[in-house]
XYZ file of C-alpha atoms in Angstrom:
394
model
C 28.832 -15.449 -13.454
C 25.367 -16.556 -12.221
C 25.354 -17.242 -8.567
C 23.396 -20.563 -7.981
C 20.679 -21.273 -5.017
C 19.692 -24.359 -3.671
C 16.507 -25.452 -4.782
C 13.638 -25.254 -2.896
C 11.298 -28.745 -1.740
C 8.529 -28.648 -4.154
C 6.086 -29.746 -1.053
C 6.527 -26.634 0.065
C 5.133 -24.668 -2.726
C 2.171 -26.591 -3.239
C -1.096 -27.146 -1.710
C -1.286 -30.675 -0.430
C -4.563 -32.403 1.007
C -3.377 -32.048 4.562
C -2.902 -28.143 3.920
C -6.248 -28.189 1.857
C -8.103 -29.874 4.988
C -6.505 -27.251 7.386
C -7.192 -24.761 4.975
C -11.145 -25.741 4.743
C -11.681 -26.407 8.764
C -9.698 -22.862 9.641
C -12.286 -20.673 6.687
C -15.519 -23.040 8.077
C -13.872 -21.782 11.711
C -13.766 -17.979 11.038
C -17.196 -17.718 9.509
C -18.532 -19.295 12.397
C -16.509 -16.723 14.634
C -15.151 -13.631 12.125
C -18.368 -11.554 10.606
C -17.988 -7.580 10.424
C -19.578 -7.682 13.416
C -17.353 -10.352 15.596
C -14.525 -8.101 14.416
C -15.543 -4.906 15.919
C -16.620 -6.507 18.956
C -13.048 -8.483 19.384
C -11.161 -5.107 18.447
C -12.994 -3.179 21.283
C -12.529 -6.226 24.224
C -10.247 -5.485 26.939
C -6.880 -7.265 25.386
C -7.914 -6.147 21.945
C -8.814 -9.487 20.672
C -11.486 -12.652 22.322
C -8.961 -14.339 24.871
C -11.791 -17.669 24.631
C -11.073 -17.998 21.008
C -7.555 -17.427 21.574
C -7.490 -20.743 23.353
C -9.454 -22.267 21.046
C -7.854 -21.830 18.294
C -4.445 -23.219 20.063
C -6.445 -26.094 21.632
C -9.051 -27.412 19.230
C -7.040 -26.574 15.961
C -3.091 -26.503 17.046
C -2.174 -22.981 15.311
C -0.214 -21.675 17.579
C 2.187 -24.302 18.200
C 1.848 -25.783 14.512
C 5.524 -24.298 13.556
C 7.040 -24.761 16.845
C 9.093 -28.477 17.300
C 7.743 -31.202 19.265
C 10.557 -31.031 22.090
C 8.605 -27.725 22.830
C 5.579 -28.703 22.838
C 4.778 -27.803 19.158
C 3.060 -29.414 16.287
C 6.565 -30.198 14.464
C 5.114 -28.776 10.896
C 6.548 -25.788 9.353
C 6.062 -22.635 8.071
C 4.150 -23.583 5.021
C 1.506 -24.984 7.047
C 1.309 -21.413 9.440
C 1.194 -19.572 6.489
C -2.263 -21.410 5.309
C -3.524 -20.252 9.329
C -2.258 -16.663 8.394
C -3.946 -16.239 5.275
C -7.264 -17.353 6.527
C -6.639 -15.404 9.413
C -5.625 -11.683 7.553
C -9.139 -12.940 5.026
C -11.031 -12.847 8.098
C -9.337 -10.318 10.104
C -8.639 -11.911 13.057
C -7.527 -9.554 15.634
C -5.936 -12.062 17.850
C -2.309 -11.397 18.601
C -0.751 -13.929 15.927
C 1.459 -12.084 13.856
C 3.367 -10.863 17.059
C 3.063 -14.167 19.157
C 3.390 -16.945 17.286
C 6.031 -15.522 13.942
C 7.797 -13.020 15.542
C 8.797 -14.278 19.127
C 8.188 -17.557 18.157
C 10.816 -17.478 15.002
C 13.314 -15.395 17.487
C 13.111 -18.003 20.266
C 13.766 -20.769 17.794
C 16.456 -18.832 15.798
C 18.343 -17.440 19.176
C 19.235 -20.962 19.454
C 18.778 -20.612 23.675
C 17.973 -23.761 24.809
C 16.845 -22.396 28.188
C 14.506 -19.762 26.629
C 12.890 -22.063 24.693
C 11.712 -24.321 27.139
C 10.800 -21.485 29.078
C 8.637 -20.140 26.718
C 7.511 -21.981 23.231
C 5.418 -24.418 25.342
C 3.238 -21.729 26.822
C 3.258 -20.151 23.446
C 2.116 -23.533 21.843
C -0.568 -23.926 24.348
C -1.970 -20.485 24.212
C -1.472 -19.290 27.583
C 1.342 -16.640 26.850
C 1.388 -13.609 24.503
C 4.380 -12.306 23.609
C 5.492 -9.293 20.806
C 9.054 -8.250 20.191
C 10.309 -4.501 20.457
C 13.327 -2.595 19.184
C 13.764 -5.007 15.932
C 13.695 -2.063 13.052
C 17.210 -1.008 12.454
C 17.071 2.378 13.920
C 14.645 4.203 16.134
C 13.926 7.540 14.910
C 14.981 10.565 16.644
C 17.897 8.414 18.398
C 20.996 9.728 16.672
C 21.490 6.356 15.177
C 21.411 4.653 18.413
C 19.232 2.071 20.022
C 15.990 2.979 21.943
C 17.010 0.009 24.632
C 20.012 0.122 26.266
C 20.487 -3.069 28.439
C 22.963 -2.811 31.597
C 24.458 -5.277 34.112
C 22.770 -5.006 37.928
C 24.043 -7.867 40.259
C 23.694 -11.499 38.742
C 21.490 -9.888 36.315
C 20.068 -6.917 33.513
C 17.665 -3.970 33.355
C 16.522 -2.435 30.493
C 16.401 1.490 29.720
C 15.441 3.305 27.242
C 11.697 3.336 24.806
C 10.400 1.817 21.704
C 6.911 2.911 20.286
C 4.420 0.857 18.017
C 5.225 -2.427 19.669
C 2.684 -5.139 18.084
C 0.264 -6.300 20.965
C 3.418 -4.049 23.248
C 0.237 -3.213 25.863
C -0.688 -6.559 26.531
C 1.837 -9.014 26.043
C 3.030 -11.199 28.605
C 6.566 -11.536 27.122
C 8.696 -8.852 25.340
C 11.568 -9.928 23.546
C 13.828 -6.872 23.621
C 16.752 -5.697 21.337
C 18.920 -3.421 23.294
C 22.592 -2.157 23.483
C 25.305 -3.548 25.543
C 29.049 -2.416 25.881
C 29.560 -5.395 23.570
C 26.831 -4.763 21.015
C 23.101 -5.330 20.226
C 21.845 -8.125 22.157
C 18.204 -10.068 22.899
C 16.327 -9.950 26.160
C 13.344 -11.471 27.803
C 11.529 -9.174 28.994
C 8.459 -9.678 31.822
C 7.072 -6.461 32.796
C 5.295 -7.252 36.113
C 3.066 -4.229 36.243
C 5.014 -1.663 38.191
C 6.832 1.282 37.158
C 10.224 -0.134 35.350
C 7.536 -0.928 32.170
C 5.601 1.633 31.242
C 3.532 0.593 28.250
C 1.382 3.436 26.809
C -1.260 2.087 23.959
C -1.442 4.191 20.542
C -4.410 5.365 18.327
C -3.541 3.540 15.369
C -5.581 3.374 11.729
C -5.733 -0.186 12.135
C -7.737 -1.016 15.317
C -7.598 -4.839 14.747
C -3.930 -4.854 15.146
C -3.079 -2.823 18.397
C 0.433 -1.028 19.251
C 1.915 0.800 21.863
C 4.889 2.681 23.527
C 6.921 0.443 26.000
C 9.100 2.720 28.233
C 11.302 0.560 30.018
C 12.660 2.376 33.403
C 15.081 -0.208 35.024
C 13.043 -3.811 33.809
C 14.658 -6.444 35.216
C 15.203 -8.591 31.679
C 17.524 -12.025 31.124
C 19.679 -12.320 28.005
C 18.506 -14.764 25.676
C 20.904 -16.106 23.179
C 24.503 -15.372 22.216
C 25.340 -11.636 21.698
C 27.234 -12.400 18.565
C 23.968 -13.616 16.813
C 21.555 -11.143 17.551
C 21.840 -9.126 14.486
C 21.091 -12.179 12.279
C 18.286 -13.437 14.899
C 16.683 -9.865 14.405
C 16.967 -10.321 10.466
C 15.557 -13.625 10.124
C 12.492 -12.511 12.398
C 11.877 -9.767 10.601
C 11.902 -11.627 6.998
C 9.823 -14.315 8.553
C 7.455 -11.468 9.465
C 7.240 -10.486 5.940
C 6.628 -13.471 4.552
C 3.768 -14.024 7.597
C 2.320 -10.726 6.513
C 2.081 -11.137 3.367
C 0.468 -14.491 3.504
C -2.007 -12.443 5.319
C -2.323 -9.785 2.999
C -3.098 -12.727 -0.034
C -5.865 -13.212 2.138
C -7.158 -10.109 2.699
C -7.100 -9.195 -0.966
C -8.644 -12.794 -1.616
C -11.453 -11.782 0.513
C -12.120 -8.091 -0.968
C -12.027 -9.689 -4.453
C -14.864 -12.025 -3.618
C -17.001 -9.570 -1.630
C -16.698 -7.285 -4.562
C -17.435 -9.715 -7.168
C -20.589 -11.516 -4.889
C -21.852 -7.468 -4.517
C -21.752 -6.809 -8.555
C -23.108 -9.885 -9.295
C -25.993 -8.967 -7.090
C -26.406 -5.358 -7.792
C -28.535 -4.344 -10.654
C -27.983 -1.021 -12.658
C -29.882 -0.132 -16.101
C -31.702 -3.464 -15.650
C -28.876 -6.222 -15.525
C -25.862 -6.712 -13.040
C -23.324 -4.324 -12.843
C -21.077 -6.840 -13.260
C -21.911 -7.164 -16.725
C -20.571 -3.747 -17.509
C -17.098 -4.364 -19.439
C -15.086 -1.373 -17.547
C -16.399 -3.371 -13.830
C -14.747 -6.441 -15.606
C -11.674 -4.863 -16.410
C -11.357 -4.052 -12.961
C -12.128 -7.024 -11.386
C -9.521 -8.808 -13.992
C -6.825 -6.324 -12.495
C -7.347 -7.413 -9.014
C -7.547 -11.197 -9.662
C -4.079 -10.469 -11.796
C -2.547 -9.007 -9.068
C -3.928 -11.717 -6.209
C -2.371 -14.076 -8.739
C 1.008 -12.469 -8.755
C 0.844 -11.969 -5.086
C 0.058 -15.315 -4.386
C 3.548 -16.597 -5.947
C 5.172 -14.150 -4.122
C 4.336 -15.181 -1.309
C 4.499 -19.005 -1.489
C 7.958 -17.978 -2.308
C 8.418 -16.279 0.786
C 6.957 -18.910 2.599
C 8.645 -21.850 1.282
C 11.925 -19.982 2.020
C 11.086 -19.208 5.738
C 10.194 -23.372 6.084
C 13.544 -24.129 4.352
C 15.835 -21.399 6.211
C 16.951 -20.543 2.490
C 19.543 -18.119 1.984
C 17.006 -16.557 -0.700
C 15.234 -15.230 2.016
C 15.830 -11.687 2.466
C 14.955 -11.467 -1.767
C 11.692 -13.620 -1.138
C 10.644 -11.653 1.885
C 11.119 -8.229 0.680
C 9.572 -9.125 -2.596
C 6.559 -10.133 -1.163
C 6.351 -7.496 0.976
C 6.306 -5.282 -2.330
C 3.869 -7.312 -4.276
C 1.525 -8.516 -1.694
C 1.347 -5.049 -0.130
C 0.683 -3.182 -3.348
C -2.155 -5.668 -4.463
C -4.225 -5.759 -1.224
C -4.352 -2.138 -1.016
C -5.353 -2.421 -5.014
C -7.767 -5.032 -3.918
C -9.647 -2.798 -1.141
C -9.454 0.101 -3.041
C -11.980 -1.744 -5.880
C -13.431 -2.949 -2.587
C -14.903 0.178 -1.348
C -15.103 2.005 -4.894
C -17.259 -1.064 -6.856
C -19.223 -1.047 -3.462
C -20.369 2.661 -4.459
C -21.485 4.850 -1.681
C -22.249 1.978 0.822
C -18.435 1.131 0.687
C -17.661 4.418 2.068
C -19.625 4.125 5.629
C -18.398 3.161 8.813
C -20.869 0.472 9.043
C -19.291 -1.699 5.792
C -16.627 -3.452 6.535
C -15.171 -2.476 3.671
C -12.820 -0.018 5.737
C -11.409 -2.317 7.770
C -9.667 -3.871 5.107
C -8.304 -0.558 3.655
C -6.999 0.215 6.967
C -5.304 -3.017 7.599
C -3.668 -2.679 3.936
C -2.835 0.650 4.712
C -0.876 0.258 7.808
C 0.564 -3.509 6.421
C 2.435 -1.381 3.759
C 4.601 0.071 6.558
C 4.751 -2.126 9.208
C 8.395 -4.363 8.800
C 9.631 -1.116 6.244
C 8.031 1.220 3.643
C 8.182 0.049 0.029
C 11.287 2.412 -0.990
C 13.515 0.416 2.001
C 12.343 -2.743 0.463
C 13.356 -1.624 -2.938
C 16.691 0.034 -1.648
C 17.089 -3.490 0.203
C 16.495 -5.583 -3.125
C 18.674 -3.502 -4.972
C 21.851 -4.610 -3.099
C 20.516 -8.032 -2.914
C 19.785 -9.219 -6.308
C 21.946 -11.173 -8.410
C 24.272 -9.158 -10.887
C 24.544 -9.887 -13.867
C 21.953 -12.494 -14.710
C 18.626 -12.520 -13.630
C 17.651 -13.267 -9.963
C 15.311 -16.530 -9.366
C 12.094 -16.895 -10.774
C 8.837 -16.646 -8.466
C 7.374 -20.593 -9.434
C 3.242 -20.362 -9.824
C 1.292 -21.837 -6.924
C -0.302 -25.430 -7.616
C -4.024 -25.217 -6.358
């Protein structure tokens, strides 16, 4: 018997004129702000990303409080309409700390269902003047044993955290850490505000992707408070997470929507044998590939994205499936990036490489493509066939 879903708003799959208009101001915003050279300069500032256009983009545009409700101090719009800021944000690599602010601590707040925390801490997110990342949310951290790298424990009227996590998002910087760590009653969430001394120790990583910074948080005693029920925390880690895959892959759409264009504005231009190397029928082939893919990975992701907006129960399917798709097409997309670029896309000075290093380390930053396929595999439908992926209207 075929299990049935509910079916998903239509608005949420297409691209209406309000999403087109935020669309068009946020791509006219990043190529005032996001050349090659913008990049590099924001990757190499102090906080790892330009702290003025941080508040710009949350004052003059609204993105960081665009998915966040009204009663704290949000837009009141939904995860459709973030997922047109991330995809224009992962085209023009923004290094600003969105992906970690605004999805993942935003989406826990909101889905821990703590009234208290929220009014704490959306507002400042909405208004730009709080960072925040979330640590300990993959399901095991290696070398553990199985256990949890944060163990939370009662001290007077309130909790300290012990214990590590490495490759936080933003975990150097961040004004707010939302930690998972173990109790004597199970996993639970904590706020986390390290305050400079020696209970956080946060150590920043080399990582291949220096738009996107990590590091290791070594928590030695952090006072923390408990946000949320302990009950829910599993699913509250779960939903994040998916919501981060959908987020990065909207981002990744992006990024391979800006490779393909590069790539096909550089053939057109380059001449070989006396006409464009474009002409060529093996550089069209290629080209066709990519745009096939982007196509594909588009869907996938509008999927994802309309399920995150709804709260659907297809979710975890959505999510992981986009993670697949749109992960395998932008590093397809960069790869004809820097190969149809011939020797020029191989320097440091093309920015070329900074999209193959952001598609590298996207492929395993919420799970590596054989956990998402192990994960499908005991979610799909059986027997019948699972939902289909409904094309994007443009």
């Amino acid at each position: 018997m075929q299990r049935h879903h509910p079916v998903i708003d239509p608005q949420l799959l297409s691209e209406t004129d309000e999403r087109r208009e935020l669309r068009n101001v946020l791509r006219d915003f990043f190529t005032e702000v996001g050349g090659a050279e913008d990049v590099r300069a924001q990757a190499a500032a102090p906080r790892g990303h330009d702290e003025a256009l941080w508040v710009r983009l949350a004052g003059e545009i609204g993105v960081h409080g665009m998915a966040i409700p009204e009663e704290y101090g949000g837009s009141g719009f939904t995860f459709a309409e973030l997922a047109v800021v991330l995809e224009e944000a992962g085209r023009a690599l923004y290094c600003g700390p969105l992906l970690p602010t605004v999805v993942l601590a935003g989406h826990a707040l909101q889905c821990s269902g703590d009234r208290r925390a929220g009014e704490r801490y959306l507002p400042r997110i909405a208004d730009g003047t709080l960072t925040a990342t979330v640590a300990g949310f993959s399901a095991v951290e290696p070398g553990l044993a199985g256990e949890l790298g944060v163990t939370a424990e009662r001290e007077g009227a309130g909790w300290v955290l012990r214990g590590r996590v490495d490759f936080v998002l933003d975990g150097a910087d961040a004004d707010l850490l939302l930690v998972r760590a173990g109790t004597a009653d199970g996993p639970r969430l904590f706020a986390c505000e390290p305050a400079g001394d020696a209970t956080c120790q946060r150590t920043p990583r080399r990582v291949l992707d220096e738009t996107r910074r990590q590091a290791l948080v070594e928590f030695r005693g952090a006072p923390a408070t408990a946000v949320g029920a302990a009950e829910g925390a599993e699913g509250v880690v779960e939903m994040t997470l998916d919501a981060g895959r959908a987020a990065l892959a909207a981002e990744q759409v992006g990024g391979g929507g800006h490779a393909l264009d590069a790539t096909v504005d550089f053939v057109s231009r380059r001449h070989q044998f006396g006409r464009p190397i474009g002409s060529f029928q093996a550089v069209k082939h290629r080209l066709a590939e990519v745009l096939v893919a982007l196509e594909a990975a588009r869907s996938a992701s509008a999927y994802a994205t309309a399920c995150t907006a709804a709260a659907s129960p297809q979710l975890p399917v959505a999510a992981c499936a986009a993670a697949l798709v749109c992960s395998e097409t932008f590093r397809l997309a960069t790869a004809e990036y820097v190969q149809l670029h011939g020797g020029i896309g191989f320097t440091w000075e093309h920015p070329a490489h900074l999209y193959v290093r952001r598609a590298r380390s996207g492929e395993a930053l919420f799970g590596t493509p054989d956990r998402y396929r192990a994960r499908l595999a005991g979610l799909v439908v059986r027997p019948g066939p699972g939902p289909a992926l409904p094309a994007v209207k443009k």
